[in-house]
PDB file of C-alpha atoms in Angstrom:
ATOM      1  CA  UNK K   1     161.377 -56.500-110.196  1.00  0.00           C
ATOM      2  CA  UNK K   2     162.936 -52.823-111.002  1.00  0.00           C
ATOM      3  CA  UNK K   3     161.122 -51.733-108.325  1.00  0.00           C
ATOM      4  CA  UNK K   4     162.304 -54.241-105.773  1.00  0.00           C
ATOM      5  CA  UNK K   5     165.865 -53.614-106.561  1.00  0.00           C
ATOM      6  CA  UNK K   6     165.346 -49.641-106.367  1.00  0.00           C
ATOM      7  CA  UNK K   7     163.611 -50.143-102.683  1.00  0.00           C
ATOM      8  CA  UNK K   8     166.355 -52.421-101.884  1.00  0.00           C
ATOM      9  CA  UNK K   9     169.206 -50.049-102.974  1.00  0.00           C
ATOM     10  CA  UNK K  10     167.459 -47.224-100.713  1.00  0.00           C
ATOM     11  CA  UNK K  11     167.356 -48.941 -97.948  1.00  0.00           C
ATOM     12  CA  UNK K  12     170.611 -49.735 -98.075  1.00  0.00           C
ATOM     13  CA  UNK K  13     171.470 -46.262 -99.417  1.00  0.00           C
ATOM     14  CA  UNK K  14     169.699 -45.173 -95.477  1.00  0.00           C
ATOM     15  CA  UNK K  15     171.609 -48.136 -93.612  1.00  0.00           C
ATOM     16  CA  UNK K  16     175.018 -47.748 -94.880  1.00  0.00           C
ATOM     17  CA  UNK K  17     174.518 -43.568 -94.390  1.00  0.00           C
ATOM     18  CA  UNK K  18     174.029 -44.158 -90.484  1.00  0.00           C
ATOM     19  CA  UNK K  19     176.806 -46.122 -90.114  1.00  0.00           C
ATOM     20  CA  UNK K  20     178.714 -43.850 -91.819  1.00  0.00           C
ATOM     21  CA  UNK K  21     177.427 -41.581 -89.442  1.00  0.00           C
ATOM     22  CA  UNK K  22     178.182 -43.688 -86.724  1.00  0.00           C
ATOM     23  CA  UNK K  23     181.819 -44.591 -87.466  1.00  0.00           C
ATOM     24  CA  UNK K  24     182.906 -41.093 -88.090  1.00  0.00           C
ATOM     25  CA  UNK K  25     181.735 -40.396 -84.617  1.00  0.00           C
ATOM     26  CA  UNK K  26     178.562 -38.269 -85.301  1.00  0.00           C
ATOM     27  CA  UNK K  27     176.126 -40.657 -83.160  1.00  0.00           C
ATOM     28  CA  UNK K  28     178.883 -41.982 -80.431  1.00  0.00           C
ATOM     29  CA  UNK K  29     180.647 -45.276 -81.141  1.00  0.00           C
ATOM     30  CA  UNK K  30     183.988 -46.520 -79.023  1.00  0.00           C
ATOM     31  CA  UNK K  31     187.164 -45.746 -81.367  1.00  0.00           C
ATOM     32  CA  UNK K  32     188.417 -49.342 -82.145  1.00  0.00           C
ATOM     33  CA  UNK K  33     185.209 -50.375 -83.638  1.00  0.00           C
ATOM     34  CA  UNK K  34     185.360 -47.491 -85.711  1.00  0.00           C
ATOM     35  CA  UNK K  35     187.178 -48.825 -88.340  1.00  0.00           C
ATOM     36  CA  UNK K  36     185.988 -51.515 -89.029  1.00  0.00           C
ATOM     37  CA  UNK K  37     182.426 -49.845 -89.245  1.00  0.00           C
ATOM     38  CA  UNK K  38     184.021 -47.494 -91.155  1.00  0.00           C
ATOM     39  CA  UNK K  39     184.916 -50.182 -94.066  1.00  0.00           C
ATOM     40  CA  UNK K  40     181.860 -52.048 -93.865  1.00  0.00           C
ATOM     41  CA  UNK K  41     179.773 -48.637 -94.186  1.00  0.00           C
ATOM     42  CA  UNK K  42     181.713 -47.533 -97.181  1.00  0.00           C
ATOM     43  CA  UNK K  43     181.472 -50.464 -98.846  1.00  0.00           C
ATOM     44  CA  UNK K  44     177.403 -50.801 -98.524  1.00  0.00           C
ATOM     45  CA  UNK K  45     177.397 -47.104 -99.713  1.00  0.00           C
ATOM     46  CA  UNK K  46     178.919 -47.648-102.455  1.00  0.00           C
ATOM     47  CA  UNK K  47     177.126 -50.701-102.996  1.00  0.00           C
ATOM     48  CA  UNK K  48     173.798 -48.532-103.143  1.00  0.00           C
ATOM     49  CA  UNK K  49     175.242 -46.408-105.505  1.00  0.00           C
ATOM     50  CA  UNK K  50     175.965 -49.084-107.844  1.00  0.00           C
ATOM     51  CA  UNK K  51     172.771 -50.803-107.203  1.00  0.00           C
ATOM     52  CA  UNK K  52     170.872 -47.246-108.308  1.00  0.00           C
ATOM     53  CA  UNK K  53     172.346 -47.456-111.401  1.00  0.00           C
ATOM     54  CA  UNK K  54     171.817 -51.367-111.606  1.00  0.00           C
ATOM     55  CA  UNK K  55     175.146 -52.698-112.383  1.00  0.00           C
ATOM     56  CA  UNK K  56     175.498 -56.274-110.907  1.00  0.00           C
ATOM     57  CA  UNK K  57     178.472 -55.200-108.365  1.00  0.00           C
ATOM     58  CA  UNK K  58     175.919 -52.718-106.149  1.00  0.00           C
ATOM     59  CA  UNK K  59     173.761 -56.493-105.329  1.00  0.00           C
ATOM     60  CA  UNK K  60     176.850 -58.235-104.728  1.00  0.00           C
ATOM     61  CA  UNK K  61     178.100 -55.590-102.539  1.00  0.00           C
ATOM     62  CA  UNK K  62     174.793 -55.268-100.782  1.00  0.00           C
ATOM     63  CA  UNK K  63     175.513 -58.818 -99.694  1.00  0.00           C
ATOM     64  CA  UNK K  64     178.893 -58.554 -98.810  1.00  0.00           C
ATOM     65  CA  UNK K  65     177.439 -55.181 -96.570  1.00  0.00           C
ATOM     66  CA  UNK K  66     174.796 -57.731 -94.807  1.00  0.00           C
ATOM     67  CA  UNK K  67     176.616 -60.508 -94.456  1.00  0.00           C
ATOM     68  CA  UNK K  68     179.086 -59.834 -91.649  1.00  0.00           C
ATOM     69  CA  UNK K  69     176.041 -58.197 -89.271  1.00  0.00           C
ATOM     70  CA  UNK K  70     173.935 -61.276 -89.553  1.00  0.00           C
ATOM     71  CA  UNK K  71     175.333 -62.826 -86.683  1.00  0.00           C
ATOM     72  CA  UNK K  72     176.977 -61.260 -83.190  1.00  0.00           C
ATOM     73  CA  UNK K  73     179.168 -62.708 -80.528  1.00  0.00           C
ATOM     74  CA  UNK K  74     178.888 -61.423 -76.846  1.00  0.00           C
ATOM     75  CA  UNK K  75     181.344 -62.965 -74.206  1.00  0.00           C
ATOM     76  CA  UNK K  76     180.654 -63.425 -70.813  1.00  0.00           C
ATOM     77  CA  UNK K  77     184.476 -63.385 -69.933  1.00  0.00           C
ATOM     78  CA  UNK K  78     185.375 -60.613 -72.051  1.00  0.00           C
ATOM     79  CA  UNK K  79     187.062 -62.062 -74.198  1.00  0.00           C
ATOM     80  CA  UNK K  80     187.118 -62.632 -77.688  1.00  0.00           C
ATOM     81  CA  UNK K  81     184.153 -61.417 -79.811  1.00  0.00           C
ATOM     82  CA  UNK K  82     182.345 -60.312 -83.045  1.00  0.00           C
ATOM     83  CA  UNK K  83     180.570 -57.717 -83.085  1.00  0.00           C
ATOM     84  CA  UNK K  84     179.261 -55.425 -86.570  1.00  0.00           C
ATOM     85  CA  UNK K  85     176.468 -53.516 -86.198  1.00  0.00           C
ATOM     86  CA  UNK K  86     176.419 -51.145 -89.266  1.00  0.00           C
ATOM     87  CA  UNK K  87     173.548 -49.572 -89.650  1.00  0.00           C
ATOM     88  CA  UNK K  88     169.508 -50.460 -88.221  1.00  0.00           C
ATOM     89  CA  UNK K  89     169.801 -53.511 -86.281  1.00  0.00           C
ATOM     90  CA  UNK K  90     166.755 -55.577 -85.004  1.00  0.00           C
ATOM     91  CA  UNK K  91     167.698 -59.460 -83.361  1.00  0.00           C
ATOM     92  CA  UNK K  92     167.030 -62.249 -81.125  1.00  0.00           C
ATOM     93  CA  UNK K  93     169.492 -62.790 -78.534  1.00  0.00           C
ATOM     94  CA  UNK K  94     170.242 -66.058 -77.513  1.00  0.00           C
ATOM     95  CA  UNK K  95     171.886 -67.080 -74.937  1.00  0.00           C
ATOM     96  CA  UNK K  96     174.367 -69.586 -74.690  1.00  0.00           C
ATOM     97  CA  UNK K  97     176.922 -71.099 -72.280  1.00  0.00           C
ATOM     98  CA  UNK K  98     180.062 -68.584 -73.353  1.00  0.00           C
ATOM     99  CA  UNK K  99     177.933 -65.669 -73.793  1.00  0.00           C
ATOM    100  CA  UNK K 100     174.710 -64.063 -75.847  1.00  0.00           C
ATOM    101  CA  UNK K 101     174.596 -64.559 -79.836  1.00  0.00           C
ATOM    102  CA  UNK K 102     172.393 -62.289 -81.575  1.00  0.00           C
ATOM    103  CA  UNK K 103     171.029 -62.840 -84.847  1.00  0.00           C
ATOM    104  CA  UNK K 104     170.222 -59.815 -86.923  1.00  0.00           C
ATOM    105  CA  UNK K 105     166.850 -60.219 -88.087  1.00  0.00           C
ATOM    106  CA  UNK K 106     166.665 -57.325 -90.588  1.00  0.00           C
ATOM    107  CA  UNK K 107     169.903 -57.841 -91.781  1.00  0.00           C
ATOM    108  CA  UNK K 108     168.858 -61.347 -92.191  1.00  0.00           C
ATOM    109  CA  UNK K 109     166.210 -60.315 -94.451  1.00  0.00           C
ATOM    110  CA  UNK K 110     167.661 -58.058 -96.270  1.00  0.00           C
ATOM    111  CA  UNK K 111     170.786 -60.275 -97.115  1.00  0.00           C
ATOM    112  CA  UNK K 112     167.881 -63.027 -98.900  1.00  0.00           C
ATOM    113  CA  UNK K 113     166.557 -60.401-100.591  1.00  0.00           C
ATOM    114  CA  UNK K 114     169.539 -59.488-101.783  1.00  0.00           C
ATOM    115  CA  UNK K 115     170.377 -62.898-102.752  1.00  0.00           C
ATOM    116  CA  UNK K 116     167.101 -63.441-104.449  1.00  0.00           C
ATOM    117  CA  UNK K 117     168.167 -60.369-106.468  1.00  0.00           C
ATOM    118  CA  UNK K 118     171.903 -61.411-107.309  1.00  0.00           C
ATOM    119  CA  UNK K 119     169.991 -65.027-108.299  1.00  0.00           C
ATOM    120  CA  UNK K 120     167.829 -63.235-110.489  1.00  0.00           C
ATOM    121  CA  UNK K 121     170.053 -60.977-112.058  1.00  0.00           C
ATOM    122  CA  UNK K 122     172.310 -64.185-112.720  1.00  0.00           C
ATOM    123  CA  UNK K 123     169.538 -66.234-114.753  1.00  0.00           C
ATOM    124  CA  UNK K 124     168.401 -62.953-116.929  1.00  0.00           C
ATOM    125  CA  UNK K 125     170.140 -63.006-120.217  1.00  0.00           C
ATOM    126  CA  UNK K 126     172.281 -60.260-121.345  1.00  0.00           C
ATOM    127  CA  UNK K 127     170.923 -57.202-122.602  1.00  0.00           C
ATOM    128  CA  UNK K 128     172.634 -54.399-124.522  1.00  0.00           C
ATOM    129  CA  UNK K 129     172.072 -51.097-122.978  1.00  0.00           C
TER     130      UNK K 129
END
């Protein structure tokens, strides 16, 4: 299970780094999605972090990290719509009468690993270090 969680924390040690990247402007991004890229990078970074050193918060952060990219919301009209792509995206678009939903596959994954982690981690008695 050690091993899982290290792979896991890696990975998103590598995702949360490019969108870093990305939201200071280093691989192109418009500016008012910056920010919010931005926050959602920092916080998976520092999630990894924590999750190397396997303290509880790094898994919970890791979810809060995937969460918010699972799902994306393309208008047609232009109007309003959620976008977060932080980090390696792969998704199936569908399309829909107001516009194109994605669904982030990998982040998808990733955030039930994750979960299957936190669940784990939950259920494993106490240990003195």
């Amino acid at each position: 299970m050690r091993e899982l969680e290290k792979w896991l924390a890696r990975v998103l040690l590598l995702n949360s780094g490019l969108a870093l990247a990305v939201s200071l402007g280093l691989l192109g991004q418009a500016p008012p999605a910056r920010m919010a890229t931005f926050g959602v990078a920092l916080l998976g970074f520092l999630a990894a972090l924590l999750s190397l050193r396997r303290h509880r918060a790094g898994a919970w952060g890791g979810m809060l990290y995937y969460l918010p990219q699972v799902l994306i919301f393309h208008r047609f009209d232009g109007g309003w719509q959620f976008s977060l792509q932080a980090g390696v995206s792969l998704g199936v678009s569908l399309r829909v009468a107001e516009g194109v939903l994605v669904v982030n596959l990998l982040a998808l994954v990733l955030l039930a690993v994750t979960a299957v982690v936190c669940y784990r981690r939950a259920r494993q008695p106490a240990t003195a270090s």
